[in-house]
Tab-separated table of C-alpha atoms in Angstrom:
chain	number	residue	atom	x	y	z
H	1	UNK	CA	35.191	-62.539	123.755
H	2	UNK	CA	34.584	-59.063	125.273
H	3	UNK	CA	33.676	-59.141	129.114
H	4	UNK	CA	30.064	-58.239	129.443
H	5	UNK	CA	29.805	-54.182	131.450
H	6	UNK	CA	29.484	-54.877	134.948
H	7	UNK	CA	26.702	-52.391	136.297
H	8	UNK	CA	26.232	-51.677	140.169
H	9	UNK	CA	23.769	-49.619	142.174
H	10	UNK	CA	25.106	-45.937	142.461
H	11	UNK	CA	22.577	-42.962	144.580
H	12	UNK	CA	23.168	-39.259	143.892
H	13	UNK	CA	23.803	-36.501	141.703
H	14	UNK	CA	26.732	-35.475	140.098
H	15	UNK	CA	27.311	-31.923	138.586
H	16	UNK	CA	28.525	-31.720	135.159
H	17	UNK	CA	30.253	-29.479	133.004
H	18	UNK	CA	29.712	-30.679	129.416
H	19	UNK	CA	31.498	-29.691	126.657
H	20	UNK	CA	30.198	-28.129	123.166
H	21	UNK	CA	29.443	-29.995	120.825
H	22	UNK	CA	27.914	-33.011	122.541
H	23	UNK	CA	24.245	-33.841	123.765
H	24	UNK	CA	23.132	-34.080	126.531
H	25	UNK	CA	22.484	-37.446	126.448
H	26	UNK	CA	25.746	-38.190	125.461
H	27	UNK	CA	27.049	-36.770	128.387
H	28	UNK	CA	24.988	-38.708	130.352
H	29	UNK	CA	26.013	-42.469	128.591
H	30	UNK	CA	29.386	-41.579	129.325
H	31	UNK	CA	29.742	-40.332	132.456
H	32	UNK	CA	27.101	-43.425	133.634
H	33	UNK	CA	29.429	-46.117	131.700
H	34	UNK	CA	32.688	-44.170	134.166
H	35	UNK	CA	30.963	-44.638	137.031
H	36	UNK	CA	29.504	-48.285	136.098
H	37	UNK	CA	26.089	-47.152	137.130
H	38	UNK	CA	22.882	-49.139	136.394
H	39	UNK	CA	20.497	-46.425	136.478
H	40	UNK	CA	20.901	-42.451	135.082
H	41	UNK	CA	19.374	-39.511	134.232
H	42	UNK	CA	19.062	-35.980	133.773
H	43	UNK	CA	17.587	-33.030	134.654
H	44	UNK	CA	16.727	-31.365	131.143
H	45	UNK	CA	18.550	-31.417	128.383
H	46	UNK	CA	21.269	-28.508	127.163
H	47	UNK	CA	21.963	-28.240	123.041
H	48	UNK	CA	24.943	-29.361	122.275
H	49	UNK	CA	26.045	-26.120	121.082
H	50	UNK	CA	25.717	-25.224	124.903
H	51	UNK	CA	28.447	-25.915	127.527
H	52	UNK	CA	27.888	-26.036	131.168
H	53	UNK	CA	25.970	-27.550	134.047
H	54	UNK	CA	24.089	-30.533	133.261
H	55	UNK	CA	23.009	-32.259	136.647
H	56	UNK	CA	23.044	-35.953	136.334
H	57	UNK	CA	21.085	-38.243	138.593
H	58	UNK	CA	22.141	-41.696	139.516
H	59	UNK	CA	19.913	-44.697	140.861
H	60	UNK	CA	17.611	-43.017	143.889
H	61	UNK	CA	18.258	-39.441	142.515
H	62	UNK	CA	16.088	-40.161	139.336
H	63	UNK	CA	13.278	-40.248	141.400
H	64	UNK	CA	13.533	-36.286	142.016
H	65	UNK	CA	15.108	-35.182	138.507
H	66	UNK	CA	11.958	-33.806	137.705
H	67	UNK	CA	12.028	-31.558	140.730
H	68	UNK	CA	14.759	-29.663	138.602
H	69	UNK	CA	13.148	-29.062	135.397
H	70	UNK	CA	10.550	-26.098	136.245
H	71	UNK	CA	14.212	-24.473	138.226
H	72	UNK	CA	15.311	-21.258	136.938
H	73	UNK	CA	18.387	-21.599	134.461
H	74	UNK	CA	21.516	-18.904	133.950
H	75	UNK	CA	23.677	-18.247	131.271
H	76	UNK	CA	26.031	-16.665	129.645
H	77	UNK	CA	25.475	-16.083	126.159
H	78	UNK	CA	27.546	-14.425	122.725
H	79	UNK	CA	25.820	-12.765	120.525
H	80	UNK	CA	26.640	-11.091	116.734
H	81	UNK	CA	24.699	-8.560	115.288
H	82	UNK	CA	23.747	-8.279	112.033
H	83	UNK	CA	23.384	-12.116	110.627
H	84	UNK	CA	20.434	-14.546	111.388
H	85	UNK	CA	20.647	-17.757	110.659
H	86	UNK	CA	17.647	-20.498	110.049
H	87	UNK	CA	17.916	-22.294	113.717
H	88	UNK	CA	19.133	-18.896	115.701
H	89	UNK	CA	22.788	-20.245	116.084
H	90	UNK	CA	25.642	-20.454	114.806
H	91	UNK	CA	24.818	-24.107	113.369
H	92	UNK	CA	22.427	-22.743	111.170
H	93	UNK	CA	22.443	-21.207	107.396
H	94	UNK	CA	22.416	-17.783	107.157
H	95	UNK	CA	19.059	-16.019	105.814
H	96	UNK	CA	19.658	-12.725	106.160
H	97	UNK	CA	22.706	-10.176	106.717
H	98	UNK	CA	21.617	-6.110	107.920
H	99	UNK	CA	23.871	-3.488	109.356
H	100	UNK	CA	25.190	-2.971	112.698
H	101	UNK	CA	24.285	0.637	113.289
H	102	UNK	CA	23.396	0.813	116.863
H	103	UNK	CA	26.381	1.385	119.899
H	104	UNK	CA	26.607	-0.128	123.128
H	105	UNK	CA	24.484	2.548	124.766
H	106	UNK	CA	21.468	1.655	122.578
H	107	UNK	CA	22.140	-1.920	123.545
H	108	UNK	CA	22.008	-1.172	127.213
H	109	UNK	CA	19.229	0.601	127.026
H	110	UNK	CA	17.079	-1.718	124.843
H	111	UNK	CA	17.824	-4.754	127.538
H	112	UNK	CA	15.195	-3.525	129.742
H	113	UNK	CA	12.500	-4.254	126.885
H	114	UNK	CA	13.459	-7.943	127.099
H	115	UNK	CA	13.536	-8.090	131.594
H	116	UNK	CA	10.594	-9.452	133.441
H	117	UNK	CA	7.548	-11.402	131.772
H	118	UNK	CA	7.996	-11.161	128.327
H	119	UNK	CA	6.220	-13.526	125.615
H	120	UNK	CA	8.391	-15.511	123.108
H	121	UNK	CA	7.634	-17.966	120.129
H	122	UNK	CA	9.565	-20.706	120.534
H	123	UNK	CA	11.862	-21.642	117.405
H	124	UNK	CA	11.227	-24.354	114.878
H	125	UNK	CA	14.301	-26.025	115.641
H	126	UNK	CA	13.065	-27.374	119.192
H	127	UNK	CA	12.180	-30.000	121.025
H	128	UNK	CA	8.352	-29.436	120.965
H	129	UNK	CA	6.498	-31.069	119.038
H	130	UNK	CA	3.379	-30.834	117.243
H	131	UNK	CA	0.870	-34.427	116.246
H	132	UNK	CA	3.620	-36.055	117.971
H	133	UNK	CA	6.847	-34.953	115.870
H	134	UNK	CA	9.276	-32.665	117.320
H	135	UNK	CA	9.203	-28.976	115.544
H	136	UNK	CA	12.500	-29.621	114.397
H	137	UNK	CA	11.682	-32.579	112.469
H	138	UNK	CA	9.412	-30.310	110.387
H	139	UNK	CA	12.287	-27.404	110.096
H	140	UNK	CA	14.605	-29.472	108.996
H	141	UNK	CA	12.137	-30.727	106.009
H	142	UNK	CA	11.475	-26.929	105.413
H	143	UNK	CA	8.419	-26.941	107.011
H	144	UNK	CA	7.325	-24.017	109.255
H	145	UNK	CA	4.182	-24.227	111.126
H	146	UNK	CA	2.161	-21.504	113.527
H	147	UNK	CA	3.583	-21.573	117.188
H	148	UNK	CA	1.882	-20.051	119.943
H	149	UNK	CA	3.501	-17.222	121.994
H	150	UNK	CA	4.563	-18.354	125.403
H	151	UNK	CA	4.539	-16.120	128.505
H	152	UNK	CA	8.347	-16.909	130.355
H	153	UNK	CA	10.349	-14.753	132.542
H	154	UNK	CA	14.212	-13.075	131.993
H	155	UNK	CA	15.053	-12.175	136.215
H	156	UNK	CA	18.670	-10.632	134.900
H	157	UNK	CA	19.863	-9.468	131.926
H	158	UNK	CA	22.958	-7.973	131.944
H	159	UNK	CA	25.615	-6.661	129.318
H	160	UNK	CA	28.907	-8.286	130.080
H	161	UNK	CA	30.865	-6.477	126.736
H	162	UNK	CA	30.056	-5.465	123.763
H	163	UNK	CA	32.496	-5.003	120.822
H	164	UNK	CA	31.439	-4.053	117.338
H	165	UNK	CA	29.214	-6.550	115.895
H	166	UNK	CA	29.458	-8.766	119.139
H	167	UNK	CA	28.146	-8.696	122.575
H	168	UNK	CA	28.010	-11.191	125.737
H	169	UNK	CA	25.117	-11.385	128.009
H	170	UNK	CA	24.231	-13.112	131.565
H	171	UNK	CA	20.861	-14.396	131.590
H	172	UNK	CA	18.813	-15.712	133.977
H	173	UNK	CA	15.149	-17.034	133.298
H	174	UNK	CA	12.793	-19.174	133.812
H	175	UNK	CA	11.529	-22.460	132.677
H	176	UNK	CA	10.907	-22.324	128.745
H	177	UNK	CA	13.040	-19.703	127.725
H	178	UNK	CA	14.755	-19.680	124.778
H	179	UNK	CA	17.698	-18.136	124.755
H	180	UNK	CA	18.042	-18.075	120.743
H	181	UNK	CA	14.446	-16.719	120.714
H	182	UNK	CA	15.720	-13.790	122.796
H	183	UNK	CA	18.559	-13.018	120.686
H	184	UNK	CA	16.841	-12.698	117.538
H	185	UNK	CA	14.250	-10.437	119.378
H	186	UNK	CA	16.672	-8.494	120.472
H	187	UNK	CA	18.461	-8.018	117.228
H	188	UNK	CA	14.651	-7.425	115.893
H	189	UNK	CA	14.436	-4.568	118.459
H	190	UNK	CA	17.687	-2.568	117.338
H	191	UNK	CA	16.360	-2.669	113.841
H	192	UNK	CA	19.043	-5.490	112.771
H	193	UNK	CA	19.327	-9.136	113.480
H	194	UNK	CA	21.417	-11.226	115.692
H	195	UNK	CA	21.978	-14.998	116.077
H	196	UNK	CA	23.436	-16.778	119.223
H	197	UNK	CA	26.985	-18.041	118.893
H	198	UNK	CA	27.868	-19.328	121.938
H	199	UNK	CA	26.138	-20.378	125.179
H	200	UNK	CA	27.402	-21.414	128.452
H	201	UNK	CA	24.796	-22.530	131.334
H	202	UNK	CA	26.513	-21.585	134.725
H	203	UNK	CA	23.647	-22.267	137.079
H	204	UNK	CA	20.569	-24.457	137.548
H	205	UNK	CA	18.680	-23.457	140.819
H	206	UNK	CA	20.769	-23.052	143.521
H	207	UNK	CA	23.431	-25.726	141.581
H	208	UNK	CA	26.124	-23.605	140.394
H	209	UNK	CA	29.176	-24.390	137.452
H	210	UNK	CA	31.490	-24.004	140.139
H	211	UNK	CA	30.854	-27.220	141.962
H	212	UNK	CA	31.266	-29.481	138.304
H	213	UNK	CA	33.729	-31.541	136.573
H	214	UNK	CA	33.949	-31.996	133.443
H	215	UNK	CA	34.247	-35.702	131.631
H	216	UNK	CA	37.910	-35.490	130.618
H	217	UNK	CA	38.675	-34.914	134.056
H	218	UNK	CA	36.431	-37.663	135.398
H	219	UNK	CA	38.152	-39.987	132.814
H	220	UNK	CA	41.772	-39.554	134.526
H	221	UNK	CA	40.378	-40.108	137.718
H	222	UNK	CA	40.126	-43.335	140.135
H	223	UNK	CA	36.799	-44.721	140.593
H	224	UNK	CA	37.228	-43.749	144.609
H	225	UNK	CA	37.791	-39.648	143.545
H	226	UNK	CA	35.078	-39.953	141.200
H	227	UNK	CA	32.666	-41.161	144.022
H	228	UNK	CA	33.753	-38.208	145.916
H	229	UNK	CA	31.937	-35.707	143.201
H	230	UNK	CA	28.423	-37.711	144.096
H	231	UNK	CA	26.286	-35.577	145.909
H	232	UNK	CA	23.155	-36.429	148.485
H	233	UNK	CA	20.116	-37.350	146.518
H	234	UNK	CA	18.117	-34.646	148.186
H	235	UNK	CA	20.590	-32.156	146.599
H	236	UNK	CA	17.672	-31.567	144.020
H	237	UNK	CA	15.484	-30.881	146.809
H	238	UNK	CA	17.213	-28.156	149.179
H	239	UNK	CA	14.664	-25.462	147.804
H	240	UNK	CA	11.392	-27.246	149.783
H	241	UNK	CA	10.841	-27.492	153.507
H	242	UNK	CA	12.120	-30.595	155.575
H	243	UNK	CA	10.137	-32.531	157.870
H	244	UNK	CA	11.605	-35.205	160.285
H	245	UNK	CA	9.722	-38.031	161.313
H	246	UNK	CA	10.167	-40.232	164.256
H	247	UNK	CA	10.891	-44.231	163.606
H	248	UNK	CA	7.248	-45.641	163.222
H	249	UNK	CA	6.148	-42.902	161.424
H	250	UNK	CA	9.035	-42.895	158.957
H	251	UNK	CA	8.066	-46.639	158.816
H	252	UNK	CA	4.264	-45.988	157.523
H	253	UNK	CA	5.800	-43.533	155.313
H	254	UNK	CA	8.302	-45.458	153.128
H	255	UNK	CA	5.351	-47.941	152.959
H	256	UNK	CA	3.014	-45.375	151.470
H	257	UNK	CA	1.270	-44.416	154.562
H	258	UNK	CA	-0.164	-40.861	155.142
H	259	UNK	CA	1.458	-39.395	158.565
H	260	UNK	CA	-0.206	-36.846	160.533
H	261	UNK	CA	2.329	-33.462	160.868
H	262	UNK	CA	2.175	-30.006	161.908
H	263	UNK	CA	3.940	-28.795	158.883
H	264	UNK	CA	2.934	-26.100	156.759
H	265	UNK	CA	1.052	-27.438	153.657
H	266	UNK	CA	2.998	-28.621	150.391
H	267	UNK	CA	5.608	-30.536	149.500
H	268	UNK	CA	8.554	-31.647	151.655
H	269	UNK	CA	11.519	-33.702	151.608
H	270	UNK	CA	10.901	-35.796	154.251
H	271	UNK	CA	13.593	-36.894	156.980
H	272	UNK	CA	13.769	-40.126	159.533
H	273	UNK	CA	17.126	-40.084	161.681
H	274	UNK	CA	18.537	-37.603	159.273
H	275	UNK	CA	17.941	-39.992	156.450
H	276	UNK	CA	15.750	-39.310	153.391
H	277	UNK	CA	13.109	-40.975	152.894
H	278	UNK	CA	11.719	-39.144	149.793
H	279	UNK	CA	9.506	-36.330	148.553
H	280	UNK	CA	5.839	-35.831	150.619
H	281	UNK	CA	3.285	-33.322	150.393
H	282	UNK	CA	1.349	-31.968	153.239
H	283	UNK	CA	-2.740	-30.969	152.969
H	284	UNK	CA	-4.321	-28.070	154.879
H	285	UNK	CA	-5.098	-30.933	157.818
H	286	UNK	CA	-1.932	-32.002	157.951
H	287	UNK	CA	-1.504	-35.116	156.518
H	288	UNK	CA	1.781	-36.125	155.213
H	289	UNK	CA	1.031	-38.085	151.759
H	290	UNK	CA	4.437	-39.668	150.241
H	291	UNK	CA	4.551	-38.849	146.516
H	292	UNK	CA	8.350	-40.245	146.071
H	293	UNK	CA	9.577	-42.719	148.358
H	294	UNK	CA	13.561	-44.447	147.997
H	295	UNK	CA	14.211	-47.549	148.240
H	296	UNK	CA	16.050	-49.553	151.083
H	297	UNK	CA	18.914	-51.206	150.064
């Protein structure tokens, strides 16, 4: 008989670098089962066409995963000119073929069109769904229905190179933007089309690609150097204030007691002896409400 999978307790957040080809939640099963740990999560997923940063969250660090979703997102993305396919990507059927007439100075200067608030329509092949199915349930039974524009914001968009029919962009945006959307828009603006063919995701927040590991070197590791690539819990919580509480009042805290502070109002990640307690939030009189609180081992 086959030994049952031990699980054990495991706290913080490990950074990613997933390969193409595999969801996100793939990623996640795997790297969990590697580090034995009982509870996991992430942040949001990335398409498995994508490759990059995919913050995991283990145990107490599940608790603020959320806290990463509305963060602002970069890429680096290929495009080619001239083809769309049915999904935006290069997994998708082609629907239409145009020339490439346009040179890398009329790129460059279309970009700015596409910088700042813009509005986009998400794709059919997404996540969101509509009387409960996801869109791309409906896409792939050949059904297209109305999507409403959505107001989202591209901070940087820069031309890395551009070569013929092919270019490569870094992107960063906010929450809800579709890359794919923006290449096809794009490829709408120079009077052609364009479809993404590859997409890398090289920073979430303040997280950068840098600072992850991939699974295949995870795999060849001992279970001690893989703890080493766990980071703090309140990694996913560096962009709010901190507030540090003495002992009682960390006490009444972790037992979901309002403290009085003189903090500045909104949320916190909240401190006692320089160890988290969780995730607070502050009103205009000062008092400290917990709205996440770990648990003590």
């Amino acid at each position: 008989m086959t030994a049952r999978k031990a699980w054990r307790r495991v706290d913080g957040v490990l950074l990613l670098d997933k390969p193409t080809g595999m969801s996100s939640n793939s990623a996640l099963q795997a790297t969990r089962r590697l580090f034995s740990a009982a509870k996991a999560g992430h942040t949001g997923t990335l398409d498995p066409l994508a490759s990059g940063l995919l913050p995991l969250c283990f145990g107490e660090a599940t608790k603020f995963s959320v806290d990463l979703l509305a963060a602002d997102k970069t890429y680096e993305a290929e495009l080619q000119f001239g083809v769309r396919t049915d999904t935006g990507d290069a997994d998708g059927a082609v629907i239409m073929r145009c020339p490439v007439d346009f040179g890398e100075s009329e790129l460059a200067a279309t970009l700015h069109r596409f910088r700042g608030p813009i509005r986009q329509i998400p794709p059919m092949y997404s996540a969101l769904k509509r009387d409960g199915r996801p869109l791309y349930e409906l896409a792939r039974q050949g059904i297209e229905v109305e999507r409403e524009a959505r107001e989202v914001t591209v901070h940087e968009l820069r031309l890395l190179n551009f070569s013929g029919d092919r270019c490569r962009l870094r992107i960063a945006c906010s929450k809800g933007t579709y890359v794919r959307s923006l290449a096809e828009d794009l490829g709408a603006a120079l009077a052609s089309a364009a479809h993404l063919t590859a997409l890398r995701r090289v920073a979430v927040g303040a997280l950068s690609i840098v600072d992850a590991v991939t699974l295949d070197q995870l795999a060849e590791m001992q279970e001690s150097d893989r703890a080493a690539w766990l980071l703090a819990p309140d990694t996913l919580l560096q962009s709010l204030p901190a507030v540090s509480l003495d002992g009682p009042a960390g006490l009444r805290f972790v037992h979901g007691n309002p403290v009085t502070t003189a903090a500045l109002p909104g949320r916190c990640r909240v401190y006692a002896d320089a160890c988290l307690l969780g995730l607070g939030e502050v009103d205009e009189v000062g008092n400290l409400r917990p709205r996440r609180v770990l648990s003590v081992r």
